[in-house]
Amino acid sequence: MKTFHSIAELRATLQQERANGKRIGLVPTMGNLHEGHLQLVRQADSCCDIVVASIFVNPLQFGANEDLGSYPRTLKEDQEKLTGAGCDYLFAPSDEEMYPNGRETQTQVEVPGLSDIHCGASRPGHFQGVTTVVCKLFGIVQPDVAVFGEKDYQQLMVIRRMAEDLYLPVEIQGAPIARNEDGLALSSRNGYLSEEQMQVAPTLQRTLQEAKAAIQAGRRDYTQLEEESYQKLEAVGFTRDFFNICDAEDLSPADEQCKKLVILAAAPLGGARLIDNIEIDLSA
Ligand code: PAF
């Protein structure tokens, strides 16, 4: 696997690949890779000739009091993992390479509405940072396919909407959530958890499953069910962010008529803000 830090050099190589008729897949990441990221690489590899992964801890998507400074940067280990997973090229630019004119005057890409609820309400400006950097990565790599994890359910929806609205010629694929043996969704931020917190963390997924089972059994008092779920999480040490039972089509609050639902959850535990989700299909 070859690593590029320069946009010009990466583009020259990819232009050649494209001229040779190669189909290009992109896996955007912020590094500190785990098995979930490697599954995205394998998925891209299964439908493309060339896989490009990017590692860029994007300052635009972090709020002022968030973990930009402490976000784990593990380039050497990541390179080894990507090589093992079949990645062809790694793009690992500096901040200056991605934002040569500074961040203040950077053109912004925004998906209004969808970016302002749930995670966007807790982290104002976050999705605007994500769509801006992903749009730039699409411009740089010009992938045929781009693969994103379904753990970030709302992010995937926001990116799909951006690609659709801007007629970007890229197929956006979601990849199933990778979990550890206890059901905890894999995340680079799990590294912030102590051993004790790692024991507690799978409660988030269990609470989602219990809420799903309750809905499948007929409960439709969603506000009450959300409140009970918060209380279960708080009882084991999580603090409240959101646990929202939504219409899977547009992420608005689900009502009794809704047949396809998703529960989106974000729950801080110690120094980590864990996110997870679960889909529910009542149409059968
Ligand atoms: O999901 C992530 O890791 C990031 O939000 C992404 C898509 C790489 C953009 O920085």
Coordinates of C-alpha atoms and ligand atoms in Angstrom, one line a residue:
M1 CA 0.0 0.0 0.0
K2 CA 1.3 3.4 -0.9
T3 CA 0.7 6.4 1.4
F4 CA 0.1 9.9 -0.1
H5 CA 0.3 13.1 1.8
S6 CA -0.1 15.3 -1.3
I7 CA -3.4 15.8 -3.1
A8 CA -1.6 16.4 -6.4
E9 CA 0.3 13.1 -6.2
L10 CA -2.7 11.1 -5.2
R11 CA -4.8 12.6 -8.0
A12 CA -2.0 11.9 -10.6
T13 CA -2.0 8.2 -9.6
L14 CA -5.8 7.9 -9.5
Q15 CA -6.1 9.6 -12.9
Q16 CA -3.9 6.8 -14.3
E17 CA -5.9 4.1 -12.6
R18 CA -9.2 5.6 -14.0
A19 CA -7.6 5.8 -17.4
N20 CA -7.0 2.0 -17.1
G21 CA -10.7 1.5 -16.5
K22 CA -10.3 0.8 -12.7
R23 CA -13.3 1.3 -10.4
I24 CA -12.3 3.2 -7.3
G25 CA -13.7 2.8 -3.8
L26 CA -13.1 5.3 -1.0
V27 CA -13.2 4.7 2.8
P28 CA -13.0 8.0 4.6
T29 CA -11.7 7.7 8.3
M30 CA -10.2 9.6 11.0
G31 CA -7.7 6.8 11.8
N32 CA -7.0 4.8 14.9
L33 CA -8.5 2.0 12.9
H34 CA -10.3 -1.0 14.3
E35 CA -12.0 -4.0 12.8
G36 CA -15.1 -1.9 11.9
H37 CA -12.9 0.3 9.6
L38 CA -11.2 -2.8 8.1
Q39 CA -14.7 -4.2 7.2
L40 CA -15.4 -1.0 5.3
V41 CA -12.2 -1.5 3.4
R42 CA -13.1 -5.1 2.6
Q43 CA -16.6 -4.1 1.5
A44 CA -15.0 -1.5 -0.9
D45 CA -12.6 -4.1 -2.1
S46 CA -15.4 -6.5 -2.9
C47 CA -16.9 -4.1 -5.5
C48 CA -14.0 -2.0 -6.7
D49 CA -10.6 -2.6 -8.3
I50 CA -8.8 0.0 -6.2
V51 CA -9.4 1.0 -2.6
V52 CA -8.4 4.3 -1.2
A53 CA -8.6 4.9 2.5
S54 CA -8.2 8.4 4.0
I55 CA -7.1 9.3 7.4
F56 CA -7.7 12.9 8.4
V57 CA -8.7 14.1 11.9
N58 CA -10.9 16.8 10.5
P59 CA -10.8 19.9 12.8
L60 CA -13.9 21.3 11.2
Q61 CA -16.2 18.7 12.7
F62 CA -15.0 19.1 16.3
G63 CA -16.6 21.6 18.7
A64 CA -14.5 23.9 20.8
N65 CA -14.6 21.7 23.9
E66 CA -14.3 18.4 22.1
D67 CA -11.4 15.9 21.8
L68 CA -9.6 17.2 18.6
G69 CA -6.3 17.6 20.5
S70 CA -6.5 14.2 22.2
Y71 CA -8.0 12.2 19.3
P72 CA -5.7 9.1 18.9
R73 CA -3.3 9.5 15.9
T74 CA -1.8 6.1 15.1
L75 CA -0.6 6.3 11.5
K76 CA 2.0 3.6 11.6
E77 CA -0.3 0.9 13.1
D78 CA -3.1 2.1 10.8
Q79 CA -0.9 1.6 7.7
E80 CA -0.1 -2.0 8.7
K81 CA -3.8 -2.7 9.3
L82 CA -4.9 -1.2 6.0
T83 CA -2.2 -3.1 4.1
G84 CA -3.5 -6.4 5.7
A85 CA -7.1 -5.5 4.7
G86 CA -6.3 -5.0 1.0
C87 CA -6.2 -1.2 0.8
D88 CA -4.2 0.0 -2.2
Y89 CA -3.7 3.7 -1.4
L90 CA -3.8 5.7 1.8
F91 CA -4.4 9.4 1.7
A92 CA -3.2 11.0 4.9
P93 CA -3.1 14.8 4.4
S94 CA -2.0 17.5 6.8
D95 CA -4.5 20.3 7.9
E96 CA -2.6 22.7 5.5
E97 CA -3.0 20.3 2.6
M98 CA -6.8 20.0 3.2
Y99 CA -7.4 23.7 4.1
P100 CA -4.7 25.6 2.3
N101 CA -6.6 28.9 2.6
G102 CA -7.4 28.4 6.3
R103 CA -10.5 27.0 7.8
E104 CA -12.2 30.4 8.3
T105 CA -12.7 31.1 4.6
Q106 CA -13.3 27.4 3.6
T107 CA -16.4 26.9 1.4
Q108 CA -18.9 25.0 3.5
V109 CA -21.2 22.3 2.5
E110 CA -24.4 22.0 4.6
V111 CA -27.4 19.7 4.6
P112 CA -29.8 21.9 6.6
G113 CA -32.5 20.3 8.8
L114 CA -31.1 16.8 8.9
S115 CA -27.8 18.1 10.2
D116 CA -29.5 20.1 13.0
I117 CA -31.3 17.3 15.0
H118 CA -30.1 14.5 17.3
C119 CA -26.3 14.5 17.0
G120 CA -26.4 17.8 15.2
A121 CA -28.3 19.4 18.1
S122 CA -25.8 18.1 20.6
R123 CA -22.8 19.0 18.5
P124 CA -23.7 22.2 16.6
G125 CA -21.7 22.5 13.3
H126 CA -20.5 18.9 13.5
F127 CA -22.3 17.7 10.4
Q128 CA -21.3 20.8 8.4
G129 CA -17.7 19.9 9.1
V130 CA -18.4 16.3 8.0
T131 CA -20.1 17.2 4.8
T132 CA -17.5 19.8 3.9
V133 CA -14.6 17.4 4.4
V134 CA -16.4 14.5 2.7
C135 CA -17.3 16.6 -0.3
K136 CA -13.6 17.7 -0.6
L137 CA -12.5 14.0 -0.3
F138 CA -15.0 13.2 -3.1
G139 CA -13.5 16.0 -5.2
I140 CA -10.0 14.8 -4.6
V141 CA -10.5 11.0 -5.1
Q142 CA -13.5 11.1 -7.4
P143 CA -14.6 7.6 -6.2
D144 CA -17.2 5.4 -7.9
V145 CA -18.2 4.1 -4.4
A146 CA -17.7 5.4 -0.9
V147 CA -18.3 3.3 2.2
F148 CA -19.4 4.6 5.6
G149 CA -20.3 2.7 8.8
E150 CA -23.9 2.4 9.9
K151 CA -23.0 3.1 13.5
D152 CA -23.1 6.8 12.4
Y153 CA -26.6 6.4 11.1
Q154 CA -27.4 10.1 10.9
Q155 CA -24.0 10.8 9.3
L156 CA -24.7 8.3 6.6
M157 CA -28.1 9.8 5.9
V158 CA -26.6 13.3 5.8
I159 CA -23.9 12.2 3.4
R160 CA -26.5 10.4 1.2
R161 CA -28.6 13.5 1.0
M162 CA -25.6 15.7 0.2
A163 CA -24.6 13.3 -2.7
E164 CA -28.2 13.2 -4.0
D165 CA -28.8 17.0 -3.7
L166 CA -25.4 17.9 -5.4
Y167 CA -25.7 15.1 -8.0
L168 CA -22.3 13.8 -7.0
P169 CA -21.5 10.8 -9.2
V170 CA -20.7 8.4 -6.3
E171 CA -22.5 5.4 -4.9
I172 CA -22.8 5.8 -1.1
Q173 CA -22.8 2.4 0.7
G174 CA -23.5 1.7 4.3
A175 CA -21.7 -1.1 6.2
P176 CA -23.2 -3.0 9.2
I177 CA -22.1 -2.0 12.7
A178 CA -19.1 -4.0 13.9
R179 CA -19.4 -5.1 17.6
N180 CA -17.2 -6.7 20.2
E181 CA -18.2 -10.0 21.8
D182 CA -20.3 -8.1 24.4
G183 CA -22.3 -6.2 21.7
L184 CA -20.5 -2.9 22.2
A185 CA -20.2 -1.0 18.8
L186 CA -16.5 -0.7 17.9
S187 CA -15.3 2.9 18.0
S188 CA -12.0 4.7 18.2
R189 CA -13.4 6.5 21.2
N190 CA -13.8 3.2 23.1
G191 CA -10.1 3.7 23.9
Y192 CA -11.2 6.5 26.3
L193 CA -13.0 3.9 28.5
S194 CA -11.5 2.4 31.6
E195 CA -11.7 -1.4 32.1
E196 CA -14.7 -0.9 34.5
Q197 CA -16.5 1.3 32.0
M198 CA -15.9 -1.3 29.2
Q199 CA -18.0 -3.7 31.3
V200 CA -20.8 -1.1 31.5
A201 CA -20.6 0.1 27.9
P202 CA -22.6 -2.8 26.3
T203 CA -25.6 -1.7 28.3
L204 CA -26.2 0.9 25.6
Q205 CA -26.8 -1.8 23.0
R206 CA -28.8 -3.9 25.4
T207 CA -31.1 -0.9 26.2
L208 CA -31.6 -0.4 22.5
Q209 CA -32.5 -4.0 22.1
E210 CA -34.9 -3.9 25.0
A211 CA -36.7 -0.8 23.6
K212 CA -36.9 -2.6 20.2
A213 CA -38.4 -5.7 21.9
A214 CA -41.0 -3.5 23.7
I215 CA -42.0 -1.8 20.4
Q216 CA -42.2 -5.1 18.6
A217 CA -44.5 -6.3 21.5
G218 CA -46.8 -3.4 20.9
R219 CA -45.7 -0.4 22.9
R220 CA -46.3 2.9 21.2
D221 CA -45.8 5.3 24.2
Y222 CA -42.5 6.4 22.8
T223 CA -41.8 9.4 25.0
Q224 CA -42.3 7.2 28.1
L225 CA -40.1 4.4 26.6
E226 CA -37.4 6.9 25.9
E227 CA -37.5 8.1 29.5
E228 CA -37.3 4.6 30.9
S229 CA -34.3 3.9 28.6
Y230 CA -32.5 7.1 29.9
Q231 CA -33.2 5.9 33.5
K232 CA -31.7 2.4 32.7
L233 CA -28.6 4.1 31.3
E234 CA -28.2 6.6 34.1
A235 CA -28.5 3.8 36.6
V236 CA -25.3 2.2 35.4
G237 CA -23.3 5.5 35.0
F238 CA -24.1 7.0 31.6
T239 CA -25.2 10.6 31.4
R240 CA -28.0 11.8 29.1
D241 CA -27.4 13.0 25.6
F242 CA -30.2 11.5 23.5
F243 CA -32.2 8.3 23.1
N244 CA -34.6 9.1 20.3
I245 CA -37.2 6.8 18.7
C246 CA -37.4 8.1 15.1
D247 CA -39.0 7.6 11.8
A248 CA -36.2 5.9 9.8
E249 CA -37.2 7.8 6.6
D250 CA -36.4 11.3 7.9
L251 CA -35.4 10.9 11.5
S252 CA -38.4 12.9 12.8
P253 CA -40.0 11.7 16.0
A254 CA -41.8 8.4 15.3
D255 CA -45.6 8.3 15.7
E256 CA -48.0 5.4 16.1
Q257 CA -48.4 5.0 12.3
C258 CA -44.7 4.7 11.6
K259 CA -43.6 1.3 10.3
K260 CA -39.9 1.7 9.8
L261 CA -38.2 3.1 12.9
V262 CA -34.7 3.7 14.1
I263 CA -33.7 4.4 17.6
L264 CA -30.7 6.8 17.7
A265 CA -28.7 7.0 20.9
A266 CA -25.7 8.9 22.2
A267 CA -24.6 8.4 25.8
P268 CA -21.5 9.8 27.4
L269 CA -19.7 7.4 29.8
G270 CA -16.6 8.7 31.5
G271 CA -14.5 10.4 28.9
A272 CA -16.2 8.7 25.9
R273 CA -19.4 9.7 24.1
L274 CA -20.8 6.4 22.8
I275 CA -23.2 6.3 20.0
D276 CA -25.3 3.4 18.7
N277 CA -28.6 2.7 16.9
I278 CA -31.1 0.0 16.2
E279 CA -33.6 -0.4 13.3
I280 CA -37.1 -1.7 13.7
D281 CA -39.3 -2.8 10.9
L282 CA -43.0 -3.1 11.9
S283 CA -44.3 -3.5 8.3
A284 CA -44.3 -7.4 8.3
Ligands
PAF1 O1 -17.0 8.9 10.4 C1 -15.9 9.5 10.5 O2 -14.9 8.9 10.9 C2 -15.8 10.9 10.0 O3 -16.9 11.7 10.3 C3 -15.5 11.0 8.5 C4 -16.6 10.5 7.6 C5 -14.2 10.3 8.1 C6 -15.3 12.5 8.1 O4 -14.3 13.1 8.7

